[in-house]
Every structure is written in structure tokens, then in C-alpha cells.
mmCIF file of N, CA, C and O in Angstrom:
data_model
loop_
_atom_site.group_PDB
_atom_site.id
_atom_site.type_symbol
_atom_site.label_atom_id
_atom_site.label_comp_id
_atom_site.label_asym_id
_atom_site.label_seq_id
_atom_site.Cartn_x
_atom_site.Cartn_y
_atom_site.Cartn_z
ATOM 1 N N MET A 75 -77.823 24.943 9.090
ATOM 2 C CA MET A 75 -78.237 25.699 10.255
ATOM 3 C C MET A 75 -79.655 25.263 10.614
ATOM 4 O O MET A 75 -80.504 25.108 9.743
ATOM 5 N N THR A 76 -79.888 25.082 11.892
ATOM 6 C CA THR A 76 -81.221 24.702 12.353
ATOM 7 C C THR A 76 -82.053 25.949 12.660
ATOM 8 O O THR A 76 -81.513 27.052 12.792
ATOM 9 N N LEU A 77 -83.345 25.754 12.799
ATOM 10 C CA LEU A 77 -84.243 26.847 13.143
ATOM 11 C C LEU A 77 -83.857 27.459 14.493
ATOM 12 O O LEU A 77 -83.820 28.684 14.646
ATOM 13 N N ASP A 78 -83.537 26.603 15.477
ATOM 14 C CA ASP A 78 -83.119 27.110 16.793
ATOM 15 C C ASP A 78 -81.838 27.929 16.707
ATOM 16 O O ASP A 78 -81.715 28.968 17.359
ATOM 17 N N GLU A 79 -80.873 27.485 15.894
ATOM 18 C CA GLU A 79 -79.626 28.246 15.723
ATOM 19 C C GLU A 79 -79.896 29.595 15.071
ATOM 20 O O GLU A 79 -79.345 30.619 15.487
ATOM 21 N N LEU A 80 -80.742 29.612 14.049
ATOM 22 C CA LEU A 80 -81.087 30.865 13.374
ATOM 23 C C LEU A 80 -81.778 31.831 14.333
ATOM 24 O O LEU A 80 -81.438 33.019 14.387
ATOM 25 N N ILE A 81 -82.730 31.328 15.106
ATOM 26 C CA ILE A 81 -83.441 32.173 16.065
ATOM 27 C C ILE A 81 -82.472 32.758 17.082
ATOM 28 O O ILE A 81 -82.535 33.949 17.399
ATOM 29 N N GLN A 82 -81.559 31.948 17.592
ATOM 30 C CA GLN A 82 -80.595 32.443 18.569
ATOM 31 C C GLN A 82 -79.701 33.530 17.973
ATOM 32 O O GLN A 82 -79.464 34.562 18.594
ATOM 33 N N ARG A 83 -79.216 33.315 16.754
ATOM 34 C CA ARG A 83 -78.376 34.329 16.100
ATOM 35 C C ARG A 83 -79.153 35.619 15.893
ATOM 36 O O ARG A 83 -78.643 36.708 16.130
ATOM 37 N N LEU A 84 -80.398 35.517 15.457
ATOM 38 C CA LEU A 84 -81.222 36.699 15.254
ATOM 39 C C LEU A 84 -81.510 37.410 16.580
ATOM 40 O O LEU A 84 -81.493 38.640 16.646
ATOM 41 N N GLU A 85 -81.753 36.652 17.641
ATOM 42 C CA GLU A 85 -81.974 37.259 18.952
ATOM 43 C C GLU A 85 -80.733 38.008 19.425
ATOM 44 O O GLU A 85 -80.841 39.092 20.005
ATOM 45 N N ASP A 86 -79.552 37.439 19.180
ATOM 46 C CA ASP A 86 -78.308 38.113 19.552
ATOM 47 C C ASP A 86 -78.177 39.446 18.816
ATOM 48 O O ASP A 86 -77.823 40.463 19.411
ATOM 49 N N TYR A 87 -78.481 39.457 17.514
ATOM 50 C CA TYR A 87 -78.422 40.703 16.743
ATOM 51 C C TYR A 87 -79.500 41.689 17.197
ATOM 52 O O TYR A 87 -79.266 42.898 17.227
ATOM 53 N N ARG A 88 -80.681 41.177 17.551
ATOM 54 C CA ARG A 88 -81.740 42.062 18.041
ATOM 55 C C ARG A 88 -81.292 42.758 19.326
ATOM 56 O O ARG A 88 -81.509 43.960 19.492
ATOM 57 N N ASP A 89 -80.638 42.012 20.222
ATOM 58 C CA ASP A 89 -80.141 42.605 21.460
ATOM 59 C C ASP A 89 -79.092 43.682 21.184
ATOM 60 O O ASP A 89 -79.037 44.695 21.868
ATOM 61 N N GLU A 90 -78.262 43.452 20.169
ATOM 62 C CA GLU A 90 -77.180 44.379 19.833
ATOM 63 C C GLU A 90 -77.663 45.578 19.013
ATOM 64 O O GLU A 90 -77.247 46.719 19.252
ATOM 65 N N LEU A 91 -78.546 45.329 18.019
ATOM 66 C CA LEU A 91 -78.893 46.355 17.040
ATOM 67 C C LEU A 91 -80.316 46.893 17.165
ATOM 68 O O LEU A 91 -80.641 47.922 16.582
ATOM 69 N N GLY A 92 -81.177 46.172 17.875
ATOM 70 C CA GLY A 92 -82.568 46.585 18.018
ATOM 71 C C GLY A 92 -83.494 45.832 17.082
ATOM 72 O O GLY A 92 -83.081 45.371 16.016
ATOM 73 N N GLY A 93 -84.741 45.722 17.492
ATOM 74 C CA GLY A 93 -85.716 44.933 16.756
ATOM 75 C C GLY A 93 -86.175 45.525 15.439
ATOM 76 O O GLY A 93 -86.755 44.832 14.612
ATOM 77 N N ALA A 94 -85.923 46.796 15.204
ATOM 78 C CA ALA A 94 -86.349 47.426 13.946
ATOM 79 C C ALA A 94 -85.293 47.293 12.845
ATOM 80 O O ALA A 94 -85.491 47.783 11.734
ATOM 81 N N THR A 95 -84.186 46.614 13.141
ATOM 82 C CA THR A 95 -83.110 46.430 12.165
ATOM 83 C C THR A 95 -83.601 45.576 10.998
ATOM 84 O O THR A 95 -84.228 44.535 11.203
ATOM 85 N N GLN A 96 -83.333 46.012 9.770
ATOM 86 C CA GLN A 96 -83.729 45.245 8.583
ATOM 87 C C GLN A 96 -82.916 43.964 8.480
ATOM 88 O O GLN A 96 -81.755 43.912 8.869
ATOM 89 N N VAL A 97 -83.539 42.938 7.929
ATOM 90 C CA VAL A 97 -82.870 41.673 7.643
ATOM 91 C C VAL A 97 -82.855 41.510 6.134
ATOM 92 O O VAL A 97 -83.883 41.651 5.472
ATOM 93 N N ARG A 98 -81.683 41.249 5.580
ATOM 94 C CA ARG A 98 -81.535 41.024 4.139
ATOM 95 C C ARG A 98 -80.796 39.711 3.917
ATOM 96 O O ARG A 98 -80.218 39.143 4.833
ATOM 97 N N LEU A 99 -80.767 39.279 2.695
ATOM 98 C CA LEU A 99 -80.114 38.039 2.307
ATOM 99 C C LEU A 99 -78.929 38.375 1.418
ATOM 100 O O LEU A 99 -79.087 39.073 0.410
ATOM 101 N N MET A 100 -77.735 37.914 1.788
ATOM 102 C CA MET A 100 -76.538 38.098 0.969
ATOM 103 C C MET A 100 -76.364 36.820 0.150
ATOM 104 O O MET A 100 -76.327 35.724 0.704
ATOM 105 N N THR A 101 -76.305 36.945 -1.169
ATOM 106 C CA THR A 101 -76.203 35.777 -2.041
ATOM 107 C C THR A 101 -74.969 35.877 -2.934
ATOM 108 O O THR A 101 -74.431 36.957 -3.135
ATOM 109 N N GLN A 102 -74.582 34.735 -3.496
ATOM 110 C CA GLN A 102 -73.498 34.621 -4.478
ATOM 111 C C GLN A 102 -72.155 35.084 -3.921
ATOM 112 O O GLN A 102 -71.733 36.209 -4.154
ATOM 113 N N GLN A 103 -71.476 34.213 -3.223
ATOM 114 C CA GLN A 103 -70.227 34.558 -2.558
ATOM 115 C C GLN A 103 -69.180 35.173 -3.487
ATOM 116 O O GLN A 103 -68.489 36.113 -3.103
ATOM 117 N N ASN A 104 -69.070 34.691 -4.708
ATOM 118 C CA ASN A 104 -68.040 35.210 -5.611
ATOM 119 C C ASN A 104 -68.412 36.541 -6.274
ATOM 120 O O ASN A 104 -67.544 37.266 -6.750
ATOM 121 N N TRP A 105 -69.703 36.848 -6.340
ATOM 122 C CA TRP A 105 -70.189 38.120 -6.901
ATOM 123 C C TRP A 105 -71.393 38.529 -6.050
ATOM 124 O O TRP A 105 -72.544 38.388 -6.470
ATOM 125 N N PRO A 106 -71.135 39.028 -4.833
ATOM 126 C CA PRO A 106 -72.204 39.194 -3.838
ATOM 127 C C PRO A 106 -73.244 40.251 -4.188
ATOM 128 O O PRO A 106 -72.931 41.292 -4.773
ATOM 129 N N PHE A 107 -74.477 39.945 -3.789
ATOM 130 C CA PHE A 107 -75.593 40.872 -3.901
ATOM 131 C C PHE A 107 -76.350 40.887 -2.576
ATOM 132 O O PHE A 107 -76.446 39.869 -1.896
ATOM 133 N N GLU A 108 -76.900 42.055 -2.226
ATOM 134 C CA GLU A 108 -77.821 42.173 -1.107
ATOM 135 C C GLU A 108 -79.231 42.076 -1.666
ATOM 136 O O GLU A 108 -79.566 42.734 -2.641
ATOM 137 N N ASN A 109 -80.046 41.234 -1.026
ATOM 138 C CA ASN A 109 -81.423 41.040 -1.460
ATOM 139 C C ASN A 109 -82.374 41.227 -0.290
ATOM 140 O O ASN A 109 -82.050 40.865 0.846
ATOM 141 N N GLU A 110 -83.538 41.785 -0.579
ATOM 142 C CA GLU A 110 -84.586 41.830 0.424
ATOM 143 C C GLU A 110 -85.100 40.415 0.655
ATOM 144 O O GLU A 110 -84.904 39.527 -0.181
ATOM 145 N N ILE A 111 -85.746 40.214 1.788
ATOM 146 C CA ILE A 111 -86.412 38.944 2.075
ATOM 147 C C ILE A 111 -87.901 39.176 1.919
ATOM 148 O O ILE A 111 -88.475 40.075 2.529
ATOM 149 N N VAL A 112 -88.523 38.369 1.063
ATOM 150 C CA VAL A 112 -89.947 38.536 0.801
ATOM 151 C C VAL A 112 -90.781 37.733 1.803
ATOM 152 O O VAL A 112 -91.924 38.071 2.070
ATOM 153 N N GLY A 113 -90.199 36.680 2.383
ATOM 154 C CA GLY A 113 -90.944 35.888 3.359
ATOM 155 C C GLY A 113 -90.305 34.543 3.619
ATOM 156 O O GLY A 113 -89.129 34.314 3.292
ATOM 157 N N LEU A 114 -91.078 33.650 4.204
ATOM 158 C CA LEU A 114 -90.631 32.305 4.547
ATOM 159 C C LEU A 114 -91.617 31.293 3.973
ATOM 160 O O LEU A 114 -92.793 31.596 3.803
ATOM 161 N N ALA A 115 -91.107 30.083 3.704
ATOM 162 C CA ALA A 115 -91.969 28.993 3.255
ATOM 163 C C ALA A 115 -91.378 27.684 3.744
ATOM 164 O O ALA A 115 -90.159 27.484 3.681
ATOM 165 N N SER A 116 -92.215 26.797 4.231
ATOM 166 C CA SER A 116 -91.722 25.485 4.662
ATOM 167 C C SER A 116 -91.817 24.492 3.507
ATOM 168 O O SER A 116 -92.602 24.679 2.567
ATOM 169 N N GLY A 117 -91.034 23.446 3.597
ATOM 170 C CA GLY A 117 -91.120 22.379 2.606
ATOM 171 C C GLY A 117 -92.507 21.768 2.568
ATOM 172 O O GLY A 117 -93.031 21.445 1.506
ATOM 173 N N ALA A 118 -93.124 21.634 3.746
ATOM 174 C CA ALA A 118 -94.481 21.077 3.820
ATOM 175 C C ALA A 118 -95.473 21.953 3.067
ATOM 176 O O ALA A 118 -96.355 21.442 2.364
ATOM 177 N N GLU A 119 -95.338 23.281 3.198
ATOM 178 C CA GLU A 119 -96.235 24.190 2.472
ATOM 179 C C GLU A 119 -96.004 24.100 0.968
ATOM 180 O O GLU A 119 -96.959 24.100 0.181
ATOM 181 N N ILE A 120 -94.744 24.033 0.569
ATOM 182 C CA ILE A 120 -94.413 23.954 -0.855
ATOM 183 C C ILE A 120 -94.913 22.647 -1.448
ATOM 184 O O ILE A 120 -95.412 22.608 -2.571
ATOM 185 N N ASN A 121 -94.787 21.566 -0.695
ATOM 186 C CA ASN A 121 -95.204 20.244 -1.155
ATOM 187 C C ASN A 121 -96.657 19.935 -0.821
ATOM 188 O O ASN A 121 -97.045 18.778 -0.765
ATOM 189 N N ASP A 122 -97.481 20.941 -0.632
ATOM 190 C CA ASP A 122 -98.890 20.782 -0.264
ATOM 191 C C ASP A 122 -99.540 19.712 -1.134
ATOM 192 O O ASP A 122 -99.554 19.812 -2.358
ATOM 193 N N ARG A 123 -100.095 18.708 -0.497
ATOM 194 C CA ARG A 123 -100.671 17.566 -1.219
ATOM 195 C C ARG A 123 -102.013 17.889 -1.876
ATOM 196 O O ARG A 123 -102.541 17.105 -2.639
ATOM 197 N N ASP A 124 -102.592 19.045 -1.576
ATOM 198 C CA ASP A 124 -103.894 19.404 -2.135
ATOM 199 C C ASP A 124 -103.815 19.956 -3.547
ATOM 200 O O ASP A 124 -104.820 20.072 -4.223
ATOM 201 N N ASP A 125 -102.604 20.322 -3.985
ATOM 202 C CA ASP A 125 -102.514 20.869 -5.342
ATOM 203 C C ASP A 125 -102.232 19.746 -6.338
ATOM 204 O O ASP A 125 -101.985 18.604 -5.979
ATOM 205 N N ASP A 126 -102.296 20.062 -7.605
ATOM 206 C CA ASP A 126 -102.104 19.058 -8.653
ATOM 207 C C ASP A 126 -100.650 18.880 -9.054
ATOM 208 O O ASP A 126 -100.340 18.105 -9.947
ATOM 209 N N GLU A 127 -99.755 19.617 -8.420
ATOM 210 C CA GLU A 127 -98.336 19.567 -8.762
ATOM 211 C C GLU A 127 -97.647 18.421 -8.025
ATOM 212 O O GLU A 127 -98.094 17.972 -6.981
ATOM 213 N N ASP A 128 -96.542 17.950 -8.584
ATOM 214 C CA ASP A 128 -95.695 16.997 -7.874
ATOM 215 C C ASP A 128 -94.979 17.716 -6.746
ATOM 216 O O ASP A 128 -94.936 18.943 -6.705
ATOM 217 N N ALA A 129 -94.375 16.963 -5.847
ATOM 218 C CA ALA A 129 -93.589 17.559 -4.767
ATOM 219 C C ALA A 129 -92.483 18.415 -5.374
ATOM 220 O O ALA A 129 -91.817 18.015 -6.326
ATOM 221 N N ASP A 130 -92.293 19.602 -4.840
ATOM 222 C CA ASP A 130 -91.344 20.544 -5.411
ATOM 223 C C ASP A 130 -89.994 20.547 -4.710
ATOM 224 O O ASP A 130 -89.007 20.971 -5.291
ATOM 225 N N VAL A 131 -89.930 20.143 -3.435
ATOM 226 C CA VAL A 131 -88.674 20.115 -2.691
ATOM 227 C C VAL A 131 -88.515 18.742 -2.051
ATOM 228 O O VAL A 131 -89.488 18.007 -1.876
ATOM 229 N N ASP A 132 -87.282 18.400 -1.693
ATOM 230 C CA ASP A 132 -86.973 17.063 -1.187
ATOM 231 C C ASP A 132 -87.564 16.753 0.181
ATOM 232 O O ASP A 132 -87.885 15.608 0.469
ATOM 233 N N GLU A 133 -87.655 17.776 1.056
ATOM 234 C CA GLU A 133 -88.066 17.508 2.432
ATOM 235 C C GLU A 133 -89.166 18.463 2.871
ATOM 236 O O GLU A 133 -89.160 19.635 2.514
ATOM 237 N N ASP A 134 -90.082 17.962 3.684
ATOM 238 C CA ASP A 134 -91.114 18.810 4.277
ATOM 239 C C ASP A 134 -90.567 19.595 5.468
ATOM 240 O O ASP A 134 -90.990 20.712 5.732
ATOM 241 N N ASN A 135 -89.617 19.004 6.197
ATOM 242 C CA ASN A 135 -89.119 19.564 7.452
ATOM 243 C C ASN A 135 -87.959 20.538 7.212
ATOM 244 O O ASN A 135 -86.868 20.372 7.753
ATOM 245 N N VAL A 136 -88.211 21.539 6.367
ATOM 246 C CA VAL A 136 -87.219 22.562 6.029
ATOM 247 C C VAL A 136 -87.951 23.908 5.973
ATOM 248 O O VAL A 136 -89.097 23.966 5.533
ATOM 249 N N VAL A 137 -87.287 24.974 6.428
ATOM 250 C CA VAL A 137 -87.829 26.323 6.289
ATOM 251 C C VAL A 137 -86.924 27.089 5.331
ATOM 252 O O VAL A 137 -85.706 27.123 5.513
ATOM 253 N N PHE A 138 -87.520 27.683 4.307
ATOM 254 C CA PHE A 138 -86.784 28.451 3.315
ATOM 255 C C PHE A 138 -86.965 29.943 3.563
ATOM 256 O O PHE A 138 -88.084 30.399 3.797
ATOM 257 N N ILE A 139 -85.864 30.702 3.497
ATOM 258 C CA ILE A 139 -85.916 32.147 3.483
ATOM 259 C C ILE A 139 -85.996 32.529 2.010
ATOM 260 O O ILE A 139 -85.106 32.199 1.229
ATOM 261 N N VAL A 140 -87.055 33.203 1.621
ATOM 262 C CA VAL A 140 -87.327 33.452 0.212
ATOM 263 C C VAL A 140 -86.817 34.848 -0.180
ATOM 264 O O VAL A 140 -87.193 35.854 0.412
ATOM 265 N N GLU A 141 -85.955 34.853 -1.175
ATOM 266 C CA GLU A 141 -85.319 36.075 -1.672
ATOM 267 C C GLU A 141 -86.326 36.986 -2.347
ATOM 268 O O GLU A 141 -87.168 36.536 -3.116
ATOM 269 N N GLY A 142 -86.205 38.273 -2.057
ATOM 270 C CA GLY A 142 -87.022 39.288 -2.704
ATOM 271 C C GLY A 142 -86.200 40.084 -3.705
ATOM 272 O O GLY A 142 -85.305 39.549 -4.368
ATOM 273 N N ARG A 143 -86.460 41.360 -3.768
ATOM 274 C CA ARG A 143 -85.810 42.250 -4.734
ATOM 275 C C ARG A 143 -84.329 42.434 -4.418
ATOM 276 O O ARG A 143 -83.933 42.565 -3.272
ATOM 277 N N GLN A 144 -83.500 42.450 -5.459
ATOM 278 C CA GLN A 144 -82.071 42.744 -5.294
ATOM 279 C C GLN A 144 -81.917 44.227 -4.975
ATOM 280 O O GLN A 144 -82.480 45.081 -5.649
ATOM 281 N N ARG A 145 -81.145 44.539 -3.938
ATOM 282 C CA ARG A 145 -80.961 45.922 -3.508
ATOM 283 C C ARG A 145 -79.705 46.548 -4.108
ATOM 284 O O ARG A 145 -79.739 47.645 -4.620
ATOM 285 N N CYS A 146 -78.561 45.858 -3.971
ATOM 286 C CA CYS A 146 -77.286 46.428 -4.402
ATOM 287 C C CYS A 146 -76.224 45.335 -4.363
ATOM 288 O O CYS A 146 -76.497 44.201 -3.996
ATOM 289 N N TYR A 147 -75.003 45.696 -4.743
ATOM 290 C CA TYR A 147 -73.894 44.758 -4.605
ATOM 291 C C TYR A 147 -73.609 44.532 -3.127
ATOM 292 O O TYR A 147 -73.822 45.418 -2.297
ATOM 293 N N GLY A 148 -73.121 43.351 -2.799
ATOM 294 C CA GLY A 148 -72.815 43.000 -1.423
ATOM 295 C C GLY A 148 -71.318 43.012 -1.158
ATOM 296 O O GLY A 148 -70.553 43.633 -1.891
ATOM 297 N N SER A 149 -70.909 42.311 -0.111
ATOM 298 C CA SER A 149 -69.511 42.243 0.296
ATOM 299 C C SER A 149 -69.115 40.794 0.560
ATOM 300 O O SER A 149 -69.833 40.065 1.258
ATOM 301 N N LYS A 150 -67.973 40.381 0.038
ATOM 302 C CA LYS A 150 -67.463 39.030 0.283
ATOM 303 C C LYS A 150 -67.134 38.819 1.753
ATOM 304 O O LYS A 150 -67.079 37.688 2.221
ATOM 305 N N ARG A 151 -66.918 39.899 2.499
ATOM 306 C CA ARG A 151 -66.605 39.774 3.919
ATOM 307 C C ARG A 151 -67.745 39.140 4.711
ATOM 308 O O ARG A 151 -67.523 38.578 5.779
ATOM 309 N N ALA A 152 -68.954 39.200 4.188
ATOM 310 C CA ALA A 152 -70.099 38.592 4.888
ATOM 311 C C ALA A 152 -69.847 37.110 5.155
ATOM 312 O O ALA A 152 -70.205 36.600 6.216
ATOM 313 N N TRP A 153 -69.225 36.407 4.228
ATOM 314 C CA TRP A 153 -68.963 34.983 4.395
ATOM 315 C C TRP A 153 -67.878 34.745 5.447
ATOM 316 O O TRP A 153 -67.938 33.765 6.183
ATOM 317 N N GLN A 154 -66.898 35.614 5.533
ATOM 318 C CA GLN A 154 -65.874 35.493 6.570
ATOM 319 C C GLN A 154 -66.496 35.654 7.946
ATOM 320 O O GLN A 154 -66.157 34.916 8.881
ATOM 321 N N ILE A 155 -67.419 36.574 8.105
ATOM 322 C CA ILE A 155 -68.056 36.836 9.382
ATOM 323 C C ILE A 155 -69.045 35.720 9.735
ATOM 324 O O ILE A 155 -69.139 35.303 10.879
ATOM 325 N N ALA A 156 -69.756 35.199 8.733
ATOM 326 C CA ALA A 156 -70.791 34.204 8.967
ATOM 327 C C ALA A 156 -70.245 32.880 9.474
ATOM 328 O O ALA A 156 -70.917 32.170 10.223
ATOM 329 N N TYR A 157 -69.029 32.533 9.086
ATOM 330 C CA TYR A 157 -68.462 31.256 9.524
ATOM 331 C C TYR A 157 -67.904 31.442 10.874
ATOM 332 O O TYR A 157 -67.249 31.127 11.556
#
């Protein structure tokens, strides 16, 4: 999924559900969990050349949605709807 595709999908949900709607991350299709989102990080930020670490991700031109606290069990139906 591209950044433009994600933004469009989120805008569609905002129009339908309102801007105050929470966004969570559904993980593990076979044993689903709902997780909070703690934030975003780009590959370029992760691979910051100013630190002493080696590059941590393969590409700079990627945006990661970073998982936060696990909230509860999820639903396998999320994957049916997402496709």
C-alpha cells in the first residue's frame, strides 16, 4: 500500500465515521489482536546516518506504522474486509 492509498482510505473513513475515530492496528491474521498505534517512523529516520548503528531497515522510502500496547483479541474478519 502506498502513502497516497493509505491517506485516501483514511479520508474515506473520516468522512464516514468522523475525525475523532480511533485508529488501531490489527495484527496476526491467524490469532488476531487489536493494538494501539504509538506513532509513525520513516525508513530514513530509522536509518539516520548520524548515529553509530548500522542501517536498520532495507529502504529509506518507507513509512512504518508503529505498534503500541495490545488492547484485546481481534477478528479474522478484518482481513476479509481489508482485501
